[in-house]
Amino acid sequence: MSKQIRIAASSFAVLAVVVLAIAIGHKTTTVNAGPAEHASGAPAPNAGGGAVPCNTTKSAAKQEICGTSTDSARWWNAAGVGTFMGAGSASWSIEKPIFFPPDSAYTHFAIPKGDEKYAALSGDRIKGYIWDITGISRKSRDDGNQYWGRLTGSEYDHMTDDYVAAQLKRVGVQDVHIQKFNLSPQWWPTHWEVSVSGGGKTVELESAWPHSAQPCSNETCTIDAKGTEGKTWDLEPVWVGLGTPLDFKGKDVKGKAVLIYSVPTPGGEGYSAGWSGAVERARDAGAAVVFTILGFPGNHVNHGGGTPESAKLTFGLGMDDADTIREMMEKDEKPVVHVNESVELRAGLTTGSVWGTLPGTTDENIVIMAHTEAPMQGAMDNASGIGTMIELAQYYASMPQSQRKRTITFLTTSAHHTPAPNAGIQWVRKHYDFSKTALIVNCEHTAGLVLDPVGSSLVGTNVIAPRRFFMQGSDDLKALVTKTFVDYGVGVDSPPSPVAGGELSTLVGMAPGFHILDDIGYHTDMDIPQYVPDAGLESVVRAYAKIIDETNNMSLESLRVNMGTPATNRWTPAIESEDAGLIPVPK
């Protein structure tokens, strides 16, 4: 097993250690914590060392606590978190809940001399937007939706559009619109129950979450909405480790529930069971249901966006639930996994994009964008990006037009994971005139904390996580972006990514631009507001403003070189849809 882990985790060795630690089968204890949250959803501030249970799903609430202290000296001294006294009393094997430090625990980088004007950009204000936006997701959950979040086509998707449009209007952005788009029928799980029986007991597997069966990326892909057709499937579990060909050798998985350990590489959207071919291997061998076990300590829910598309049932599963099944198998208790899933194809749904402008003094332009779709709370992915975009809008709207060289277009994109032919970033690519665009600023996953595996626990730190970063355009632009990140304390992975990620991947070759993407906790129930420190948001938004201002001192011609080969259109099902034409750019 350890050799397989080293192979699968070569690109992300630290988290492979997590998988090994969890495989021992430890459980996490419940923590009783302090005061309740404010009505707004933000935890009540505490000058001492207070903490509260994190506001997440029922399966993970018992494993996470969120710090509330405003005391930079004692933020760590919270319920269930402290130091061990006496020789031999501390052990890395002792299981602890994940503790998300409060904002007071993080270092704020000083503004470089001469750039004091950027102090007007506030990470704390962005954090407020994050609380508001994730509140829309929490309403989705609290309204009784088992499949919840700001999901494309849902009423909460439209609530997010309304919120962003209201904020852009409030700060002074002009001509704010919400453009509606029709969607092709959407795969939508309405209810599921997953449990395991063995040894005279039945245990609900609370962390089970169905992996999306969409989007199709080619015309041969077929997605149905059968689920288990109202029946409960009683399945024998088969354990295949990391799902390598050797793991499958000699094992009959046809008609059974196949469980695959999955190393996060780097997080809940990209993991080894997907990219290594393990999921497809199980499906091709006739598995009735595939469970990908998220390699984080605890019992975390995983949306599973990285699973190859298929009409066959696939679920994410937390480590504690997976250990329950494994232990029954080890004790020869002849466990049976019970799966019942109801799915429908929802027709007639719509989604939208919000856009507005701040006119400049030339016919050149800058695009600042953020995507809105998110499973579960989606604080870092991508409430952080939406909040960053709104903060930049407020900053530039406070200037007289005479001080804005280029018109700035602010826009959101939906259908991030469920593309439609005339919606989201594909619509922007087809209908925005990029010929005079000097810069694309993609606000996506702008800040998160480092989650560190210690023994059999996953520990929240007071360190801002580095981000993947990508740049397209001139060498001078790339030098500007890189140096600004250094000057403003924006940590990045090294070296720059050779390919664009997120929404910018569809706009490769269209105009100069860049992105950063924090990844680890995304597409999981750990992506909560406390995962996104205001210090990290502050560094990023100030760096972005600095980059925008400096590019205004560069000519359009000097920026628009080395932009790469334009991306091709992604295949999407043909449907009747509104087409608004070009987004007008005021002169």
XYZ file of C-alpha atoms in Angstrom:
587
model
C 0.000 0.000 0.000
C 2.756 2.433 0.961
C 4.518 1.889 -2.365
C 1.304 2.617 -4.259
C 0.788 5.778 -2.291
C 4.271 7.006 -3.138
C 3.584 6.364 -6.828
C 0.194 8.068 -6.895
C 1.303 11.021 -4.823
C 4.503 11.922 -6.631
C 3.024 15.281 -7.595
C 1.652 15.955 -4.147
C 3.749 14.060 -1.620
C 2.556 15.789 1.510
C -1.060 14.761 1.075
C -0.019 11.197 0.345
C 1.150 11.098 3.953
C -2.385 12.068 4.908
C -3.800 9.078 3.079
C -1.364 6.725 4.805
C -2.194 8.157 8.209
C -5.910 7.875 7.669
C -5.699 4.293 6.476
C -4.979 3.283 10.081
C -8.638 3.936 10.717
C -8.662 6.649 13.380
C -11.857 8.486 14.174
C -12.338 12.123 15.141
C -13.949 13.144 18.390
C -16.748 15.602 18.860
C -15.822 19.038 20.184
C -18.166 21.119 22.270
C -17.498 24.750 21.486
C -18.642 28.226 22.343
C -21.231 30.780 21.311
C -23.606 30.586 18.398
C -23.193 32.539 15.189
C -24.653 35.918 14.433
C -27.750 35.918 12.245
C -25.553 36.980 9.328
C -23.647 33.720 9.575
C -20.376 35.248 10.779
C -19.096 33.902 14.108
C -19.429 36.137 17.123
C -16.095 37.922 17.718
C -14.291 36.919 20.871
C -11.383 38.790 22.407
C -10.089 35.653 24.090
C -9.651 32.192 22.669
C -13.228 31.305 21.756
C -14.267 28.908 19.052
C -17.507 27.661 17.550
C -18.440 24.599 15.501
C -17.884 25.407 11.854
C -21.067 25.935 9.874
C -20.832 23.077 7.421
C -22.687 19.854 6.692
C -23.785 17.548 9.475
C -21.067 15.014 8.777
C -18.191 17.448 9.137
C -19.488 19.774 11.857
C -18.245 17.371 14.507
C -14.731 17.492 13.064
C -14.127 21.214 12.599
C -14.059 24.230 14.874
C -13.609 27.819 13.829
C -11.629 30.309 15.875
C -13.332 33.572 16.829
C -10.618 35.355 18.795
C -9.620 38.916 17.941
C -6.517 38.613 20.131
C -3.376 38.096 18.047
C -1.587 36.755 21.149
C -4.082 34.082 22.220
C -6.089 33.146 19.128
C -4.941 29.506 19.474
C -6.269 29.084 23.010
C -9.718 27.862 22.025
C -12.060 25.055 23.043
C -10.422 21.733 22.344
C -7.203 23.391 21.165
C -4.289 23.962 23.493
C -0.806 22.879 24.495
C 0.109 19.619 26.206
C 1.951 19.969 29.490
C 4.463 17.516 30.866
C 6.957 15.113 29.372
C 5.510 12.508 27.068
C 1.982 13.887 27.159
C 1.952 15.097 23.566
C 1.573 12.743 20.675
C 1.125 13.312 16.952
C -1.186 10.316 16.906
C -3.781 12.065 19.077
C -6.721 12.987 16.869
C -7.933 16.547 16.953
C -10.603 18.475 15.061
C -9.502 20.778 12.287
C -9.102 24.202 13.835
C -9.579 27.122 11.440
C -7.670 30.051 12.973
C -9.429 33.426 13.147
C -8.409 36.325 10.908
C -6.433 37.822 13.807
C -3.913 34.961 13.492
C -2.556 35.991 10.080
C 0.242 38.347 9.088
C -0.752 41.371 7.021
C 1.922 42.435 4.540
C 3.016 46.063 4.602
C 2.130 48.141 1.547
C 5.265 48.981 -0.454
C 6.446 52.543 -0.076
C 4.753 54.844 -2.551
C 1.718 52.563 -2.947
C -0.162 53.768 0.119
C -3.263 54.512 -1.967
C -3.984 50.787 -2.118
C -4.744 50.780 1.597
C -8.266 51.714 0.493
C -8.703 48.107 -0.701
C -9.936 45.989 2.185
C -9.637 42.255 2.738
C -12.072 42.558 5.624
C -14.682 44.037 3.306
C -14.166 41.178 0.828
C -14.629 38.735 3.709
C -18.001 40.379 4.331
C -19.004 39.695 0.729
C -17.907 36.086 1.205
C -20.185 35.727 4.226
C -23.069 37.149 2.205
C -22.479 34.935 -0.828
C -21.937 31.741 1.148
C -25.104 32.662 3.026
C -26.969 32.059 -0.233
C -25.494 28.546 -0.306
C -26.369 27.942 3.326
C -29.938 28.969 2.532
C -29.941 26.318 -0.187
C -28.887 23.739 2.395
C -31.233 25.002 5.087
C -34.157 24.998 2.650
C -33.857 21.223 2.643
C -31.894 20.602 -0.551
C -29.667 17.560 -0.167
C -27.820 18.595 -3.353
C -27.046 22.144 -2.335
C -25.032 25.219 -3.146
C -25.063 27.981 -5.752
C -25.689 25.390 -8.453
C -26.151 26.475 -12.058
C -29.818 26.858 -12.902
C -31.023 26.845 -9.296
C -32.843 29.712 -7.615
C -29.676 30.248 -5.554
C -27.713 30.749 -8.759
C -30.127 33.586 -9.627
C -29.936 34.981 -6.082
C -26.177 35.234 -6.512
C -26.617 37.154 -9.781
C -29.035 39.536 -8.080
C -26.601 40.080 -5.217
C -23.638 40.818 -7.483
C -25.694 43.164 -9.686
C -26.886 45.056 -6.602
C -23.338 45.416 -5.285
C -21.956 46.632 -8.619
C -24.742 49.219 -8.852
C -24.163 50.271 -5.259
C -20.469 50.994 -5.776
C -21.086 52.974 -8.975
C -20.586 50.596 -11.900
C -22.633 51.736 -14.896
C -25.020 49.870 -17.225
C -25.270 46.830 -14.951
C -27.191 43.992 -16.632
C -28.145 40.407 -15.858
C -28.189 38.450 -19.101
C -30.298 35.287 -18.888
C -29.514 32.090 -20.778
C -31.456 28.894 -21.334
C -29.843 25.657 -20.210
C -29.955 22.193 -21.668
C -31.584 19.640 -19.297
C -29.485 19.420 -16.149
C -28.560 16.187 -14.357
C -29.854 16.689 -10.824
C -29.848 14.258 -7.877
C -32.914 14.953 -5.741
C -32.336 12.429 -2.951
C -29.908 9.706 -1.965
C -29.325 7.325 0.905
C -26.132 5.325 1.348
C -25.471 2.986 4.277
C -23.594 -0.192 5.170
C -24.780 -3.204 7.159
C -22.526 -5.745 8.822
C -21.853 -7.322 12.187
C -25.440 -6.798 13.282
C -25.489 -3.048 12.735
C -26.319 -0.545 10.010
C -24.366 2.701 9.661
C -25.463 5.672 7.568
C -22.618 6.894 5.369
C -23.246 10.599 5.899
C -20.413 11.830 3.695
C -21.664 10.154 0.507
C -22.207 12.746 -2.225
C -23.097 11.882 -5.825
C -20.526 12.927 -8.394
C -21.952 15.003 -11.181
C -22.683 13.060 -14.361
C -22.207 16.203 -16.462
C -21.042 17.951 -18.482
C -20.624 15.959 -21.655
C -17.516 17.043 -23.519
C -18.141 15.186 -26.761
C -21.042 13.949 -28.874
C -20.542 10.298 -27.886
C -21.076 11.022 -24.196
C -24.464 9.831 -22.932
C -25.854 10.980 -19.608
C -29.026 9.496 -18.192
C -30.904 10.294 -15.016
C -31.819 6.830 -13.836
C -30.020 6.673 -10.501
C -31.263 3.478 -8.887
C -34.769 4.100 -10.283
C -36.354 4.264 -6.842
C -34.876 0.955 -5.719
C -32.259 0.218 -3.087
C -29.260 -1.637 -4.441
C -27.653 -4.048 -1.970
C -24.042 -4.446 -3.042
C -20.980 -6.350 -1.935
C -18.062 -3.922 -1.373
C -14.709 -4.515 -3.051
C -11.607 -2.709 -1.789
C -9.092 -1.863 -4.533
C -6.660 0.469 -2.749
C -5.510 3.196 -5.121
C -7.131 1.428 -8.067
C -3.976 0.596 -10.024
C -4.146 -2.272 -12.532
C -2.411 -4.461 -9.949
C -5.025 -3.562 -7.335
C -7.743 -4.829 -9.666
C -5.848 -7.977 -10.632
C -7.788 -11.106 -9.691
C -10.741 -9.179 -8.262
C -14.276 -9.546 -9.522
C -15.965 -6.144 -9.262
C -18.881 -6.715 -11.646
C -22.141 -5.588 -10.083
C -20.412 -4.545 -6.854
C -19.527 -1.391 -4.920
C -15.894 -0.520 -5.615
C -14.012 1.628 -3.087
C -10.922 3.538 -4.268
C -8.556 5.568 -2.100
C -7.996 8.921 -3.766
C -5.063 11.223 -3.106
C -6.000 14.934 -3.393
C -3.706 16.371 -6.063
C -4.103 19.124 -5.149
C -7.615 19.036 -3.708
C -11.234 18.030 -3.921
C -11.525 18.705 -7.662
C -8.337 17.015 -8.785
C -7.457 13.670 -7.247
C -5.727 10.430 -8.120
C -8.798 8.230 -8.602
C -9.782 10.463 -11.494
C -6.537 11.253 -13.276
C -4.950 7.809 -12.748
C -7.777 6.052 -14.578
C -8.927 4.142 -11.485
C -12.557 5.236 -11.768
C -12.751 4.290 -15.441
C -11.018 0.996 -14.640
C -13.779 0.139 -12.162
C -16.538 1.183 -14.543
C -15.080 -0.764 -17.439
C -14.906 -3.854 -15.202
C -18.637 -3.601 -14.544
C -18.810 -1.956 -11.114
C -22.374 -1.068 -10.138
C -21.266 1.919 -8.043
C -17.847 3.527 -7.596
C -16.872 5.294 -4.365
C -13.854 7.611 -4.431
C -12.515 8.058 -0.905
C -11.271 11.605 -0.350
C -7.796 11.430 1.190
C -8.334 13.963 3.968
C -8.600 12.978 7.647
C -12.154 13.068 8.934
C -15.377 12.531 7.076
C -15.419 15.280 4.498
C -17.943 15.635 1.727
C -16.521 15.899 -1.783
C -18.413 17.168 -4.821
C -16.061 15.261 -7.079
C -15.759 17.515 -10.107
C -12.655 15.659 -11.240
C -14.367 12.337 -11.902
C -14.539 11.349 -15.593
C -18.063 11.805 -16.900
C -20.326 8.788 -17.010
C -23.912 7.730 -16.624
C -22.769 5.139 -14.058
C -23.236 5.912 -10.369
C -20.230 7.445 -8.643
C -20.066 8.891 -5.142
C -17.500 10.714 -3.070
C -16.954 9.270 0.398
C -15.180 10.566 3.495
C -12.368 8.656 5.182
C -14.270 7.835 8.374
C -17.166 6.328 6.434
C -14.744 4.388 4.246
C -12.975 3.065 7.346
C -16.313 1.809 8.658
C -16.715 -0.374 5.577
C -13.078 -1.450 5.594
C -13.185 -2.504 9.247
C -16.310 -4.600 8.618
C -14.474 -6.304 5.764
C -11.385 -6.903 7.913
C -13.551 -8.529 10.604
C -15.289 -10.768 8.032
C -18.646 -9.248 8.948
C -19.837 -9.647 5.348
C -20.838 -6.000 4.908
C -23.465 -4.958 2.393
C -23.555 -1.426 0.989
C -27.049 -0.040 0.373
C -27.451 2.660 -2.292
C -30.637 4.489 -3.218
C -30.391 7.543 -5.483
C -33.116 9.514 -7.229
C -32.002 11.639 -10.182
C -33.835 13.726 -12.739
C -32.992 15.719 -15.827
C -34.348 19.190 -15.104
C -35.512 20.995 -18.213
C -36.410 24.650 -18.616
C -33.747 26.028 -16.274
C -31.949 29.303 -16.897
C -28.751 30.852 -15.660
C -27.203 34.292 -16.033
C -24.175 36.513 -16.323
C -23.866 39.907 -14.670
C -21.921 42.638 -16.410
C -21.361 46.368 -16.161
C -18.746 48.952 -17.046
C -16.717 51.895 -15.827
C -15.924 54.083 -18.863
C -12.345 55.183 -19.402
C -10.773 57.852 -21.589
C -9.783 55.615 -24.556
C -11.407 52.865 -26.629
C -9.167 50.248 -24.992
C -10.475 48.060 -22.199
C -9.736 45.789 -19.261
C -11.876 42.788 -18.236
C -12.260 41.794 -14.577
C -14.279 38.605 -14.148
C -15.339 35.949 -11.633
C -17.431 32.782 -11.864
C -20.442 32.298 -9.590
C -21.292 28.567 -9.561
C -20.328 26.531 -6.500
C -21.262 23.264 -4.815
C -21.849 23.571 -1.069
C -20.618 26.848 0.489
C -17.883 27.588 -2.027
C -16.221 30.316 0.046
C -12.831 30.226 -1.632
C -14.275 28.751 -4.845
C -15.471 31.254 -5.771
C -17.036 33.684 -3.317
C -13.498 34.962 -2.767
C -13.171 35.833 -6.444
C -16.589 37.502 -6.598
C -15.751 39.578 -3.522
C -12.376 40.532 -4.997
C -14.072 41.705 -8.189
C -16.617 43.809 -6.250
C -13.834 45.393 -4.183
C -11.922 46.344 -7.331
C -15.141 47.772 -8.780
C -15.603 49.978 -5.724
C -11.993 51.156 -5.875
C -12.094 52.173 -9.533
C -15.629 53.553 -9.364
C -14.429 55.984 -6.689
C -12.124 57.613 -9.270
C -13.238 60.250 -11.770
C -13.420 58.923 -15.314
C -10.477 61.136 -16.287
C -8.218 58.944 -14.145
C -9.248 55.706 -15.849
C -7.254 55.249 -19.041
C -9.144 52.144 -20.147
C -12.778 51.170 -19.814
C -13.191 48.396 -17.238
C -15.792 45.694 -17.860
C -16.847 43.691 -14.810
C -18.583 40.414 -15.498
C -19.558 37.150 -13.874
C -19.810 33.765 -15.531
C -22.072 30.912 -14.508
C -22.199 27.330 -15.834
C -18.618 26.890 -14.658
C -18.948 23.104 -14.431
C -22.044 22.678 -16.584
C -21.276 24.611 -19.767
C -24.056 25.644 -22.125
C -23.376 26.823 -25.692
C -24.451 30.421 -25.096
C -23.846 30.823 -21.389
C -20.985 31.464 -19.019
C -17.420 31.882 -20.167
C -18.198 30.370 -23.581
C -20.660 33.169 -24.275
C -18.041 35.719 -23.224
C -15.470 34.151 -25.523
C -17.842 34.231 -28.486
C -19.430 37.633 -27.912
C -16.935 39.964 -26.280
C -14.674 41.953 -28.585
C -11.185 41.335 -27.187
C -9.352 43.142 -29.995
C -8.583 46.143 -27.777
C -8.382 44.365 -24.442
C -5.174 45.202 -22.605
C -5.684 42.844 -19.662
C -7.965 40.062 -18.404
C -8.005 39.776 -14.611
C -9.556 36.457 -13.621
C -10.667 36.627 -9.980
C -10.812 32.976 -8.970
C -9.883 31.187 -5.727
C -8.013 34.253 -4.506
C -7.053 33.111 -0.981
C -7.120 30.157 1.377
C -5.152 28.868 4.328
C -2.624 26.034 4.370
C -4.066 22.752 5.611
C -1.244 20.659 7.049
C -1.314 16.897 7.806
C 0.055 16.217 11.285
C -0.103 12.580 12.347
C -3.654 11.390 11.760
C -5.127 14.890 11.837
C -5.529 17.678 9.330
C -4.435 20.968 10.878
C -5.455 24.472 9.929
C -2.524 26.882 9.969
C -2.091 30.643 10.134
C -0.265 30.587 6.789
C -1.772 31.719 3.481
C -1.660 28.931 0.889
C 0.337 29.400 -2.315
C -1.647 29.465 -5.542
C -1.236 28.076 -9.033
C -0.555 30.998 -11.338
C -0.651 31.493 -15.066
C 0.185 34.470 -17.285
C -0.292 35.190 -20.990
C 1.064 38.243 -22.763
C 4.355 40.059 -23.043
C 7.453 39.332 -21.004
C 7.129 42.784 -19.446
C 3.611 41.946 -18.266
C 4.777 38.627 -16.839
C 7.618 40.366 -15.017
C 5.180 42.938 -13.629
C 2.759 40.296 -12.355
C 5.515 38.203 -10.787
C 7.270 41.114 -9.062
C 3.990 42.535 -7.770
C 3.092 39.206 -6.211
C 6.470 39.211 -4.444
C 6.097 42.810 -3.263
C 2.580 42.258 -1.931
C 3.077 38.846 -0.340
C 1.025 36.795 -2.788
C 2.499 33.305 -2.493
C 2.465 31.150 -5.620
C 3.470 27.682 -6.721
C 6.723 27.523 -8.637
C 7.091 27.650 -11.581
C 4.124 29.264 -13.345
C 1.631 26.819 -14.776
C 2.244 26.032 -18.460
C -1.521 25.979 -19.071
C -4.342 28.238 -17.975
C -6.833 27.005 -15.408
C -10.326 27.976 -14.374
C -12.252 30.440 -16.495
C -9.141 31.852 -18.144
C -8.532 28.513 -19.865
C -11.348 29.326 -22.295
C -9.821 32.734 -23.083
C -6.297 31.606 -23.895
C -4.963 33.619 -26.831
C -7.739 36.225 -26.663
C -5.929 38.943 -24.685
C -3.158 39.412 -22.103
C -4.149 38.158 -18.682
C -3.368 36.153 -15.588
C -4.899 34.136 -12.796
C -4.063 32.640 -9.433
C -5.942 29.603 -8.147
C -5.871 28.276 -4.603
C -6.983 24.655 -4.692
C -6.706 22.401 -1.668
C -10.096 22.586 0.031
C -12.234 23.360 -2.983
C -15.223 21.202 -3.933
C -15.425 19.996 -0.330
C -17.385 20.980 2.751
C -14.162 22.506 4.146
C -14.515 25.434 1.743
C -16.149 27.699 4.317
C -15.584 31.422 5.060
C -13.070 30.648 7.822
C -10.951 28.862 5.226
C -10.384 32.239 3.520
C -8.245 34.625 5.644
C -8.824 38.332 5.116
C -5.055 38.911 5.084
C -4.742 36.775 1.945
C -7.640 38.565 0.290
C -6.083 41.922 1.131
C -2.721 41.052 -0.432
C -4.323 39.796 -3.619
C -6.758 42.661 -4.242
C -4.041 45.258 -3.660
C -1.653 43.403 -5.965
C -4.336 43.229 -8.647
C -4.948 46.971 -8.468
C -1.218 47.631 -8.700
C -0.949 45.400 -11.781
C -3.929 47.095 -13.434
C -2.502 50.556 -12.826
C 0.945 49.618 -14.094
C -0.427 48.060 -17.284
C -2.142 51.376 -17.951
C 1.372 52.751 -18.420
C 2.042 50.158 -21.134
C 0.826 50.377 -24.704
C -1.755 47.956 -26.026
C 0.688 46.766 -28.683
C 3.435 46.006 -26.172
C 1.080 43.942 -24.019
C -0.608 41.923 -26.777
C 2.214 39.535 -27.663
C 2.922 35.926 -26.629
C -0.726 35.339 -25.782
C -0.690 31.694 -26.823
C -2.798 29.695 -29.238
C -6.512 30.451 -28.895
C -8.536 27.721 -27.211
C -11.020 25.827 -29.348
C -14.734 25.841 -28.688
C -15.824 23.122 -26.298
C -18.530 20.834 -27.597
C -21.883 21.401 -25.915
C -25.370 20.129 -26.730
C -27.286 22.339 -29.144
C -30.307 24.077 -27.583
C -32.484 27.073 -28.187
C -30.953 29.928 -26.221
C -30.977 33.674 -25.952
C -28.109 35.435 -27.675
C -27.508 38.976 -26.514
C -24.836 39.716 -29.088
C -21.757 41.709 -28.180
C -21.309 43.276 -24.769
C -21.114 46.973 -25.583
C -17.935 48.730 -24.496
C -18.607 52.459 -23.878
C -16.090 54.879 -25.340
